Every structure is written in C-alpha cells, then in structure tokens.
Tab-separated table of C-alpha atoms and ligand atoms in Angstrom:
chain	number	residue	atom	x	y	z
A	1	MET	CA	43.286	-13.267	6.537
A	2	ARG	CA	44.493	-16.660	5.076
A	3	LEU	CA	45.703	-16.932	1.551
A	4	ASP	CA	42.407	-18.575	0.058
A	5	THR	CA	40.416	-15.883	1.523
A	6	LYS	CA	42.802	-13.212	0.539
A	7	LEU	CA	42.359	-14.363	-3.122
A	8	ILE	CA	38.655	-13.640	-2.887
A	9	HIS	CA	38.534	-10.781	-0.516
A	10	GLY	CA	41.917	-9.054	-0.855
A	11	GLY	CA	42.906	-5.824	-2.818
A	12	ILE	CA	40.039	-3.618	-3.762
A	13	MET	CA	36.680	-5.377	-3.729
A	14	GLY	CA	33.944	-4.499	-6.261
A	15	ASP	CA	32.546	-0.972	-6.715
A	16	LYS	CA	31.318	1.071	-3.666
A	17	GLN	CA	29.074	3.326	-5.853
A	18	THR	CA	26.960	0.672	-7.399
A	19	GLY	CA	27.523	-2.343	-5.168
A	20	ALA	CA	28.943	-4.363	-8.128
A	21	VAL	CA	30.848	-7.316	-6.695
A	22	SER	CA	33.623	-7.150	-9.432
A	23	VAL	CA	35.841	-4.256	-10.133
A	24	PRO	CA	34.520	-2.290	-13.200
A	25	ILE	CA	36.576	-2.253	-16.280
A	26	TYR	CA	37.576	1.491	-16.435
A	27	GLN	CA	38.006	1.597	-20.295
A	28	VAL	CA	39.328	5.179	-20.267
A	29	SER	CA	42.325	7.133	-21.075
A	30	THR	CA	41.943	10.414	-19.355
A	31	TYR	CA	40.000	11.896	-16.366
A	32	GLN	CA	38.276	15.135	-15.729
A	33	GLN	CA	40.098	17.685	-13.552
A	34	GLU	CA	37.908	19.987	-11.319
A	35	ALA	CA	40.628	22.725	-11.623
A	36	ILE	CA	44.077	22.665	-13.144
A	37	GLY	CA	46.095	19.874	-11.398
A	38	LYS	CA	43.183	19.197	-9.023
A	39	HIS	CA	41.981	15.551	-9.799
A	40	ARG	CA	40.721	12.525	-7.775
A	41	GLY	CA	43.945	10.440	-8.010
A	42	TYR	CA	43.684	9.700	-11.698
A	43	GLU	CA	44.980	12.027	-14.533
A	44	TYR	CA	45.930	9.648	-17.467
A	45	SER	CA	45.893	5.969	-17.738
A	46	ARG	CA	49.388	5.302	-18.501
A	47	THR	CA	50.084	6.974	-15.067
A	48	GLY	CA	47.186	5.164	-13.301
A	49	ASN	CA	43.972	3.376	-14.044
A	50	PRO	CA	41.466	2.166	-11.341
A	51	THR	CA	41.200	-1.269	-12.731
A	52	ARG	CA	44.866	-1.671	-12.899
A	53	THR	CA	45.174	-0.151	-9.483
A	54	ALA	CA	42.859	-2.811	-8.109
A	55	LEU	CA	45.063	-5.559	-9.567
A	56	GLU	CA	48.345	-3.783	-8.590
A	57	THR	CA	47.048	-3.544	-4.917
A	58	LEU	CA	45.911	-7.277	-4.847
A	59	ILE	CA	49.361	-8.664	-6.190
A	60	ALA	CA	51.098	-6.456	-3.612
A	61	GLU	CA	49.001	-7.944	-0.867
A	62	LEU	CA	49.487	-11.627	-2.110
A	63	GLU	CA	53.232	-11.273	-2.370
A	64	ASN	CA	53.316	-9.441	1.129
A	65	GLY	CA	54.927	-6.472	-0.515
A	66	VAL	CA	54.527	-2.611	-0.455
A	67	ARG	CA	53.563	-1.728	-3.902
A	68	GLY	CA	52.566	-3.662	-7.072
A	69	PHE	CA	52.820	-2.860	-10.807
A	70	ALA	CA	51.184	-4.406	-13.826
A	71	PHE	CA	52.744	-4.435	-17.287
A	72	ALA	CA	51.851	-5.402	-20.867
A	73	SER	CA	53.869	-8.607	-20.642
A	74	GLY	CA	56.297	-10.491	-18.399
A	75	MET	CA	59.132	-9.250	-20.513
A	76	ALA	CA	57.839	-5.759	-20.176
A	77	ALA	CA	58.019	-6.305	-16.351
A	78	VAL	CA	61.585	-7.591	-16.607
A	79	SER	CA	62.743	-4.882	-18.849
A	80	THR	CA	61.296	-2.122	-16.668
A	81	VAL	CA	62.904	-3.650	-13.648
A	82	VAL	CA	66.195	-3.891	-15.257
A	83	SER	CA	65.844	-0.074	-16.261
A	84	MET	CA	66.498	0.628	-12.609
A	85	PHE	CA	70.062	0.000	-13.180
A	86	ASN	CA	72.683	2.375	-14.849
A	87	GLN	CA	75.267	1.999	-17.578
A	88	GLY	CA	78.406	0.239	-16.047
A	89	ASP	CA	76.222	-1.736	-13.540
A	90	HIS	CA	76.472	-5.483	-13.433
A	91	LEU	CA	74.084	-8.231	-12.650
A	92	VAL	CA	74.657	-11.941	-11.531
A	93	VAL	CA	71.842	-13.920	-13.103
A	94	GLY	CA	70.664	-17.509	-12.950
A	95	ASP	CA	71.979	-19.528	-15.978
A	96	ASP	CA	68.719	-21.292	-16.865
A	97	ILE	CA	66.333	-18.426	-16.629
A	98	TYR	CA	63.507	-17.934	-19.112
A	99	GLY	CA	65.055	-17.785	-22.722
A	100	GLY	CA	63.378	-14.272	-23.229
A	101	THR	CA	65.050	-12.920	-20.140
A	102	TYR	CA	68.378	-14.313	-21.271
A	103	ARG	CA	67.864	-12.595	-24.729
A	104	VAL	CA	66.910	-9.234	-23.271
A	105	LEU	CA	69.838	-9.171	-20.885
A	106	SER	CA	72.408	-10.366	-23.405
A	107	LYS	CA	71.390	-8.742	-26.550
A	108	VAL	CA	69.536	-5.532	-25.388
A	109	PHE	CA	70.663	-4.376	-22.040
A	110	ASN	CA	74.330	-5.606	-22.608
A	111	ARG	CA	74.434	-3.241	-25.421
A	112	LEU	CA	73.284	-0.252	-23.171
A	113	GLY	CA	76.121	-0.990	-20.753
A	114	ILE	CA	74.211	-2.998	-18.170
A	115	ARG	CA	76.255	-6.416	-18.108
A	116	SER	CA	75.194	-9.765	-16.835
A	117	THR	CA	77.084	-12.877	-15.848
A	118	PHE	CA	75.123	-15.980	-15.957
A	119	VAL	CA	75.858	-18.626	-13.215
A	120	ASP	CA	74.155	-21.771	-11.623
A	121	SER	CA	72.248	-20.057	-8.926
A	122	SER	CA	71.480	-23.367	-7.336
A	123	ARG	CA	75.203	-23.274	-6.362
A	124	PRO	CA	75.513	-20.242	-4.020
A	125	GLU	CA	79.341	-20.505	-4.269
A	126	GLU	CA	79.072	-19.699	-7.961
A	127	VAL	CA	76.941	-16.722	-7.300
A	128	GLU	CA	79.359	-15.279	-4.782
A	129	ALA	CA	82.357	-15.941	-7.135
A	130	ALA	CA	80.597	-13.905	-9.918
A	131	ILE	CA	80.102	-10.727	-7.782
A	132	LEU	CA	82.239	-7.697	-8.988
A	133	PRO	CA	82.736	-4.316	-7.583
A	134	GLU	CA	80.034	-2.945	-9.865
A	135	THR	CA	77.498	-5.761	-9.350
A	136	LYS	CA	74.141	-4.256	-8.203
A	137	ALA	CA	71.786	-7.189	-8.110
A	138	VAL	CA	71.350	-10.891	-8.232
A	139	TYR	CA	68.481	-12.190	-10.469
A	140	ILE	CA	67.086	-15.678	-10.209
A	141	GLU	CA	64.202	-18.045	-10.885
A	142	THR	CA	63.259	-20.863	-8.453
A	143	PRO	CA	62.375	-23.490	-9.465
A	144	SER	CA	64.028	-22.905	-12.889
A	145	ASN	CA	63.068	-23.683	-16.323
A	146	PRO	CA	63.016	-26.323	-17.652
A	147	LEU	CA	65.255	-28.379	-15.184
A	148	LEU	CA	63.325	-27.235	-12.065
A	149	LYS	CA	66.644	-26.488	-10.312
A	150	VAL	CA	66.026	-24.959	-6.822
A	151	THR	CA	67.874	-21.890	-5.610
A	152	ASP	CA	68.206	-21.475	-1.805
A	153	LEU	CA	66.357	-18.032	-1.301
A	154	SER	CA	67.733	-17.646	2.192
A	155	LYS	CA	71.276	-18.256	1.060
A	156	MET	CA	70.748	-15.709	-1.771
A	157	THR	CA	69.402	-13.246	0.774
A	158	SER	CA	72.293	-13.417	2.938
A	159	ILE	CA	74.806	-13.151	-0.020
A	160	CYS	CA	72.880	-10.049	-1.344
A	161	GLN	CA	72.647	-8.440	2.147
A	162	SER	CA	76.298	-8.890	3.131
A	163	LYS	CA	77.265	-7.254	-0.306
A	164	GLY	CA	74.568	-4.640	-0.453
A	165	LEU	CA	72.873	-6.132	-3.596
A	166	LEU	CA	69.305	-6.331	-4.611
A	167	LEU	CA	67.776	-9.848	-4.885
A	168	ILE	CA	65.287	-10.015	-7.693
A	169	VAL	CA	63.185	-13.240	-8.149
A	170	ASP	CA	61.011	-14.379	-10.915
A	171	ASN	CA	58.212	-16.176	-9.053
A	172	THR	CA	56.320	-17.224	-12.180
A	173	PHE	CA	56.572	-21.081	-11.680
A	174	LEU	CA	55.152	-21.175	-8.024
A	175	THR	CA	53.086	-17.997	-7.791
A	176	PRO	CA	52.354	-16.270	-4.516
A	177	TYR	CA	50.194	-19.351	-3.742
A	178	TRP	CA	53.096	-21.579	-3.159
A	179	GLN	CA	56.087	-19.145	-2.513
A	180	ASN	CA	56.579	-15.672	-1.178
A	181	PRO	CA	60.217	-14.529	-2.046
A	182	LEU	CA	59.830	-11.172	-0.227
A	183	ASP	CA	59.199	-13.001	3.024
A	184	LEU	CA	62.551	-14.630	2.642
A	185	GLY	CA	64.446	-11.424	2.159
A	186	ALA	CA	64.181	-10.661	-1.726
A	187	ASP	CA	63.621	-7.130	-2.734
A	188	ILE	CA	61.675	-7.401	-5.868
A	189	VAL	CA	59.493	-10.177	-7.118
A	190	LEU	CA	58.178	-10.428	-10.651
A	191	HIS	CA	55.839	-12.721	-12.587
A	192	SER	CA	54.928	-13.478	-16.142
A	193	ALA	CA	51.206	-13.261	-15.226
A	194	THR	CA	50.611	-14.717	-18.732
A	195	LYS	CA	51.143	-18.104	-16.956
A	196	TYR	CA	49.555	-19.323	-13.653
A	197	ILE	CA	48.205	-15.940	-12.522
A	198	GLY	CA	45.998	-15.449	-15.740
A	199	GLY	CA	45.702	-19.228	-15.885
A	200	HIS	CA	43.526	-19.470	-19.001
A	201	SER	CA	45.920	-19.013	-21.939
A	202	ASP	CA	44.065	-15.829	-22.799
A	203	VAL	CA	46.149	-12.821	-21.499
A	204	VAL	CA	49.863	-11.685	-21.876
A	205	ALA	CA	50.911	-9.582	-18.794
A	206	GLY	CA	53.551	-9.164	-16.195
A	207	LEU	CA	53.543	-8.184	-12.637
A	208	VAL	CA	56.113	-6.699	-10.169
A	209	VAL	CA	55.996	-6.178	-6.407
A	210	VAL	CA	58.737	-4.342	-4.433
A	211	ASN	CA	59.422	-4.305	-0.651
A	212	SER	CA	59.906	-0.593	-0.054
A	213	GLU	CA	58.227	2.690	-0.837
A	214	GLU	CA	61.361	4.027	-2.170
A	215	MET	CA	61.617	1.407	-4.808
A	216	GLY	CA	57.865	1.744	-5.357
A	217	GLU	CA	58.429	5.363	-6.345
A	218	GLN	CA	61.321	4.519	-8.564
A	219	LEU	CA	59.389	1.669	-10.237
A	220	HIS	CA	56.288	3.858	-10.835
A	221	PHE	CA	58.545	6.552	-12.377
A	222	LEU	CA	59.871	3.928	-14.692
A	223	GLN	CA	56.471	2.258	-15.503
A	224	ASN	CA	55.054	5.658	-16.273
A	225	SER	CA	58.140	6.804	-18.276
A	226	ILE	CA	58.605	3.645	-20.385
A	227	GLY	CA	54.901	3.109	-20.650
A	228	ALA	CA	54.616	-0.723	-21.031
A	229	VAL	CA	51.448	-0.769	-18.876
A	230	LEU	CA	48.617	-3.387	-18.851
A	231	GLY	CA	45.251	-2.241	-20.260
A	232	PRO	CA	42.131	-2.276	-17.971
A	233	GLN	CA	40.528	-5.360	-19.682
A	234	ASP	CA	43.576	-7.472	-19.256
A	235	SER	CA	43.948	-6.214	-15.722
A	236	TRP	CA	40.330	-7.449	-14.934
A	237	LEU	CA	41.045	-10.835	-16.615
A	238	LEU	CA	43.979	-11.270	-14.217
A	239	MET	CA	41.793	-10.491	-11.155
A	240	ARG	CA	39.334	-12.990	-12.441
A	241	GLY	CA	42.187	-15.425	-12.909
A	242	LEU	CA	43.471	-14.720	-9.286
A	243	LYS	CA	40.187	-15.731	-7.708
A	244	THR	CA	40.803	-19.399	-8.628
A	245	LEU	CA	44.527	-19.392	-8.122
A	246	GLY	CA	44.367	-21.563	-5.079
A	247	LEU	CA	42.042	-24.049	-6.662
A	248	ARG	CA	43.926	-24.308	-9.805
A	249	MET	CA	47.400	-24.564	-8.150
A	250	ARG	CA	46.292	-27.294	-5.868
A	251	GLN	CA	44.921	-29.362	-8.799
A	252	HIS	CA	48.188	-28.602	-11.042
A	253	GLU	CA	50.174	-29.828	-8.075
A	254	LYS	CA	48.052	-32.908	-7.591
A	255	GLY	CA	48.323	-33.857	-11.096
A	256	ALA	CA	51.951	-32.978	-11.409
A	257	ALA	CA	52.965	-35.117	-8.329
A	258	GLN	CA	51.035	-38.267	-9.820
A	259	LEU	CA	52.631	-37.853	-13.199
A	260	ALA	CA	56.102	-37.390	-11.992
A	261	LYS	CA	55.844	-40.452	-9.826
A	262	TRP	CA	54.473	-42.508	-12.604
A	263	LEU	CA	57.223	-41.351	-15.105
A	264	ALA	CA	59.857	-41.867	-12.430
A	265	SER	CA	58.675	-45.659	-12.145
A	266	ARG	CA	59.094	-46.213	-15.907
A	267	LYS	CA	62.326	-47.843	-17.174
A	268	ASP	CA	62.076	-46.226	-20.442
A	269	ILE	CA	62.581	-42.607	-19.157
A	270	GLU	CA	66.132	-41.333	-18.595
A	271	SER	CA	65.381	-38.848	-15.844
A	272	VAL	CA	62.509	-37.024	-14.366
A	273	PHE	CA	62.777	-33.548	-13.033
A	274	TYR	CA	60.099	-32.465	-10.386
A	275	PRO	CA	60.874	-30.562	-7.112
A	276	GLY	CA	58.318	-32.775	-5.382
A	277	LEU	CA	60.250	-36.023	-5.942
A	278	LYS	CA	62.239	-36.948	-2.919
A	279	ASP	CA	65.364	-37.664	-4.968
A	280	HIS	CA	65.278	-34.326	-6.917
A	281	VAL	CA	68.309	-32.227	-6.083
A	282	GLY	CA	67.000	-29.407	-4.064
A	283	HIS	CA	63.829	-31.201	-2.817
A	284	GLU	CA	64.740	-30.274	0.763
A	285	ILE	CA	65.225	-26.783	0.011
A	286	ALA	CA	61.991	-26.525	-2.059
A	287	ARG	CA	60.110	-27.984	0.975
A	288	ALA	CA	61.632	-25.381	3.243
A	289	GLN	CA	61.061	-22.352	1.396
A	290	ALA	CA	57.844	-22.918	-0.553
A	291	ARG	CA	54.371	-24.338	0.409
A	292	GLY	CA	53.997	-26.421	-2.785
A	293	PHE	CA	56.013	-27.885	-5.656
A	294	GLY	CA	54.041	-26.523	-8.511
A	295	GLY	CA	52.706	-28.192	-11.634
A	296	MET	CA	55.929	-28.179	-13.958
A	297	ILE	CA	57.596	-31.377	-14.909
A	298	SER	CA	60.343	-32.254	-17.274
A	299	PHE	CA	61.594	-35.597	-18.423
A	300	ASP	CA	64.311	-37.063	-20.828
A	301	VAL	CA	63.052	-39.695	-23.216
A	302	GLY	CA	66.496	-40.304	-24.573
A	303	SER	CA	66.396	-38.746	-28.051
A	304	GLY	CA	65.088	-35.769	-30.037
A	305	GLN	CA	63.227	-38.309	-32.363
A	306	ARG	CA	61.510	-40.042	-29.537
A	307	ALA	CA	60.542	-36.627	-28.077
A	308	GLU	CA	59.010	-35.733	-31.427
A	309	GLU	CA	57.045	-38.997	-31.604
A	310	VAL	CA	55.699	-38.604	-28.139
A	311	LEU	CA	54.601	-34.966	-28.914
A	312	SER	CA	52.837	-36.060	-32.159
A	313	ARG	CA	50.725	-38.774	-30.200
A	314	THR	CA	49.368	-36.980	-27.126
A	315	LYS	CA	45.629	-36.147	-27.196
A	316	TRP	CA	45.251	-34.103	-23.979
A	317	PHE	CA	48.559	-32.401	-24.005
A	318	THR	CA	48.509	-29.306	-26.331
A	319	LEU	CA	51.741	-28.900	-28.281
A	320	ALA	CA	52.491	-25.267	-27.414
A	321	GLU	CA	54.892	-22.872	-25.676
A	322	SER	CA	53.842	-21.220	-22.626
A	323	LEU	CA	52.634	-22.892	-19.282
A	324	GLY	CA	50.510	-22.436	-16.285
A	325	ALA	CA	46.977	-22.806	-17.833
A	326	VAL	CA	44.183	-25.034	-17.227
A	327	GLU	CA	44.847	-27.176	-20.187
A	328	SER	CA	48.018	-29.428	-20.174
A	329	LEU	CA	50.712	-28.143	-22.576
A	330	ILE	CA	53.848	-30.109	-23.824
A	331	SER	CA	56.850	-28.792	-25.380
A	332	VAL	CA	60.533	-29.735	-26.324
A	333	PRO	CA	62.419	-26.832	-24.627
A	334	ALA	CA	65.762	-27.255	-26.804
A	335	ARG	CA	63.740	-26.584	-29.998
A	336	MET	CA	60.983	-24.258	-28.618
A	337	THR	CA	61.248	-21.952	-25.622
A	338	HIS	CA	65.073	-22.350	-25.417
A	339	ALA	CA	65.982	-22.330	-29.052
A	340	SER	CA	67.288	-18.884	-28.670
A	341	ILE	CA	70.037	-20.152	-26.310
A	342	PRO	CA	73.066	-21.257	-28.350
A	343	GLU	CA	73.429	-25.065	-28.823
A	344	GLU	CA	76.732	-25.521	-26.898
A	345	ARG	CA	75.374	-23.600	-24.035
A	346	ARG	CA	72.191	-25.727	-24.064
A	347	ALA	CA	74.321	-28.877	-23.811
A	348	GLU	CA	76.320	-27.396	-20.918
A	349	LEU	CA	73.010	-26.665	-19.102
A	350	GLY	CA	71.510	-30.112	-19.730
A	351	ILE	CA	68.709	-29.030	-21.958
A	352	VAL	CA	68.916	-31.945	-24.279
A	353	GLU	CA	66.943	-32.717	-27.432
A	354	GLY	CA	65.030	-35.570	-25.679
A	355	LEU	CA	63.913	-33.305	-22.835
A	356	ILE	CA	60.113	-32.861	-22.738
A	357	ARG	CA	58.533	-30.248	-20.626
A	358	ILE	CA	54.887	-30.639	-19.332
A	359	SER	CA	52.869	-27.947	-17.815
A	360	VAL	CA	50.258	-30.129	-16.001
A	361	GLY	CA	46.773	-28.680	-16.514
A	362	VAL	CA	43.741	-29.235	-14.267
A	363	GLU	CA	42.408	-32.299	-16.094
A	364	ASP	CA	41.937	-35.602	-14.230
A	365	PRO	CA	45.460	-36.885	-13.689
A	366	GLU	CA	44.248	-40.408	-14.614
A	367	ASP	CA	43.459	-39.285	-18.130
A	368	LEU	CA	46.801	-37.437	-18.429
A	369	ILE	CA	48.674	-40.697	-17.341
A	370	GLU	CA	46.816	-42.810	-19.747
A	371	ASP	CA	47.444	-40.451	-22.531
A	372	LEU	CA	51.138	-40.318	-21.987
A	373	GLU	CA	51.269	-44.040	-21.486
A	374	GLN	CA	49.910	-44.547	-25.034
A	375	ALA	CA	52.213	-41.825	-26.451
A	376	LEU	CA	55.322	-43.490	-24.955
A	377	GLN	CA	54.469	-46.947	-26.517
A	378	PRO	CA	57.447	-47.816	-28.858
B	1	PLP	C1	57.042	-16.518	-19.924
B	1	PLP	C2	57.988	-16.158	-18.920
B	1	PLP	C3	58.426	-14.780	-18.881
B	1	PLP	C4	58.150	-13.910	-19.898
B	1	PLP	O1	56.712	-13.521	-19.958
B	1	PLP	P1	55.831	-12.986	-21.050
B	1	PLP	O2	54.476	-12.764	-20.474
B	1	PLP	O3	55.903	-14.124	-21.990
B	1	PLP	O4	56.453	-11.781	-21.543
B	1	PLP	C5	59.366	-14.481	-17.926
B	1	PLP	N1	59.780	-15.338	-16.970
B	1	PLP	C6	59.222	-16.684	-16.872
B	1	PLP	C7	59.710	-17.622	-15.879
B	1	PLP	C8	58.289	-17.072	-17.992
B	1	PLP	O5	57.848	-18.350	-17.868
C-alpha cells in the first residue's frame, strides 16, 4: 500500500459492528469484565482505549514501526521516552532542538540524574566526541528548529550502532509523509502531533513509535505508569487530521519552496534557511534521506526592530507560536519559542533577533508572497 492510500486505509478502519466509516469516539474510562480478570482487551482507559488504539496502530504503520503510543502533548511524549533512562545515564542531544525539550532535559531530568550534553548534530564528529561511557542515547531533530539544520540520519545510525546507543528522532517537522527515521536505523521516533499531524491548530498531542516489541512493552509500561495519555476525542481529531496529511504536506511544501526562492532573491534579506534551497547547508543530505523538504522557513531581516515591523504588518501570517497548521504562522524565535534558551547560547546558535520563522500554511502562495512583500517595504 502506498503512503497516500495508507493515510486513508491504514490502521483500524471504521467500526465493524455498525459499518460506520470513521472510528467511534469511545468516551469511556472503564470496561465491563465478564469474570474477574476476564475482559475483551480493555480494562481502563489509561491503560488502553479503542479510539487511542486506532490512532496508535495507524501512526505505527505510517512510521514503519512495531508499536505506537499517543500522549497528551509532544512534551508528554518526550518526557515518557526520557523516563526509559536511569539515574547516571547520559544523552547526547542536538543543540537547536525544540526549546521545551531543552528545558525538560536541562531543568527537570538533569535534576533527576539523567544528564544531557548539547552538540551540533549536523556535525557527526561533535556527536562522537560527546559520547561518554555512561551515554545511552543520541536525541536529534532534523531538520532542526529554527535554522533548519539537517542531520545525517545514516551517519547517526552508524555511530549509535557501533557504540550500542539508541537513536531517538523528533520527526515533527517532516512527519512520516516526508521522512521515516526508523527506516534509516533510528530506534524511536516521536512527534509533537500538535503540529502537522493534527494540522488545524485545535489539538495538543504527542506520538511515539518504536521499532521493537521489547521497547514497545517498556514504553507501554511507562505510558500507563506515568499516565500522560491522549483522550479519545483528541485521538479522533488526529486520525481526522492524518487523512489529509498528504494533501496538506504537498501544499505546505509548494508554498514554502516558492516563498524561500522569492526571499532568497531579495537584496534586503540577510539569509534564508530552507532545506529545499540548493545552497542550503545540508540540502544534499535532506534530498537523500527525506522525500520532501517540509513547510518551515526562516530568514534574517537584519534587526529585531525590522522583524517586529514585519510581524506587525502581515495580514495572512498569524503572529503565534506553534507551526504545521493550515494557516500560515509567523514568529521571532529569539523572543518567542526560543526565549527560554539563555541569550549568549542563542547568539552562539545563530538565533538572532532579526530571525523570522514562518510556518507556511496551505493558502495560495501568491497571496503569501504579496503579503510579505508589502510587510517588507521600508
Ligand atoms: C512543539 C514541539 C514539541 C513539543 O510538543 P507539544 O505538543 O507542544 O508539547 C516538541 N518537538 C518539536 C519539534 C516541536 O515543534
């Protein structure tokens, strides 16, 4: 089954009992047992819920993994995955990962004795150099946020396999529509499904897929123990979102490619970051490991003041955090999504005040270009 068909016919289709073509929302917490301990696969909805199971089955299929899990947010997914590790364990982590992931690793798990070292994962030699005897995993995002740096997944896989480490990939930016890290040797893939998978700015959710039964058992134990599960209504909304993932991702990419090209042609823009641009560092790696370049762009307008002016003038770009929805969103990472990263560290990373990030929606790209054009007028 090809990907566009899998999005419609994958996972668990509809309801056998009634013929309903969409999976019912099982708004229920507990299930009748025929005798003590004798049940039909469901006992309590933290442990398992049929609507959530349908979503978990579908995401596992889409990521070509063994088992999927749905959580109450992307951060709940990240935190549950990191709970697989023990006090004293060490992780090597990409240095421009999502700000919330940086925060939970450096301010919460660090306190519990799970330490992280942050390095530029687009430079494999830095990842290798950071590995300690107690390192258990490498955790990366590719392309990264907000500079769209590309990490070579095959190189990460060979480093991890030679050292016996797990490779964990946050695949939020490309989704399984464009990139399948498990196929390239990653062990765990996770998503903030709040973004492209939900796709309509109406759900907060996280998803995880693992590539072995053993890790599946371990993660189900943690999901049930920690309890940050996704409710049935939100599970249903994600399945509804997934049906149009292909249509949306193609349109996001079409718009992003047009906008990036147009921005790159302007003399009043310092730099444009989009993996689909031929001169983007990592363009060739992105081409080799993913089927598409995604819908995220960032560009430097030179100063914080100019960035603020542009943001105040756009009509079709909503000033908001988040990304991956049908409507175009615009933000200044240094002052919004990445504000929790200390200023000197932001400067080191190149997340300057004039950097604008755009999540290109599914509007007509011509309208988006016209709008940016008037917003960039001096
Ligand atoms: C938003 C985001 C997260 C966190 O997800 P929430 O759903 O907001 O908890 C993690 N990783 C990436 C790449 C994100 O964009």
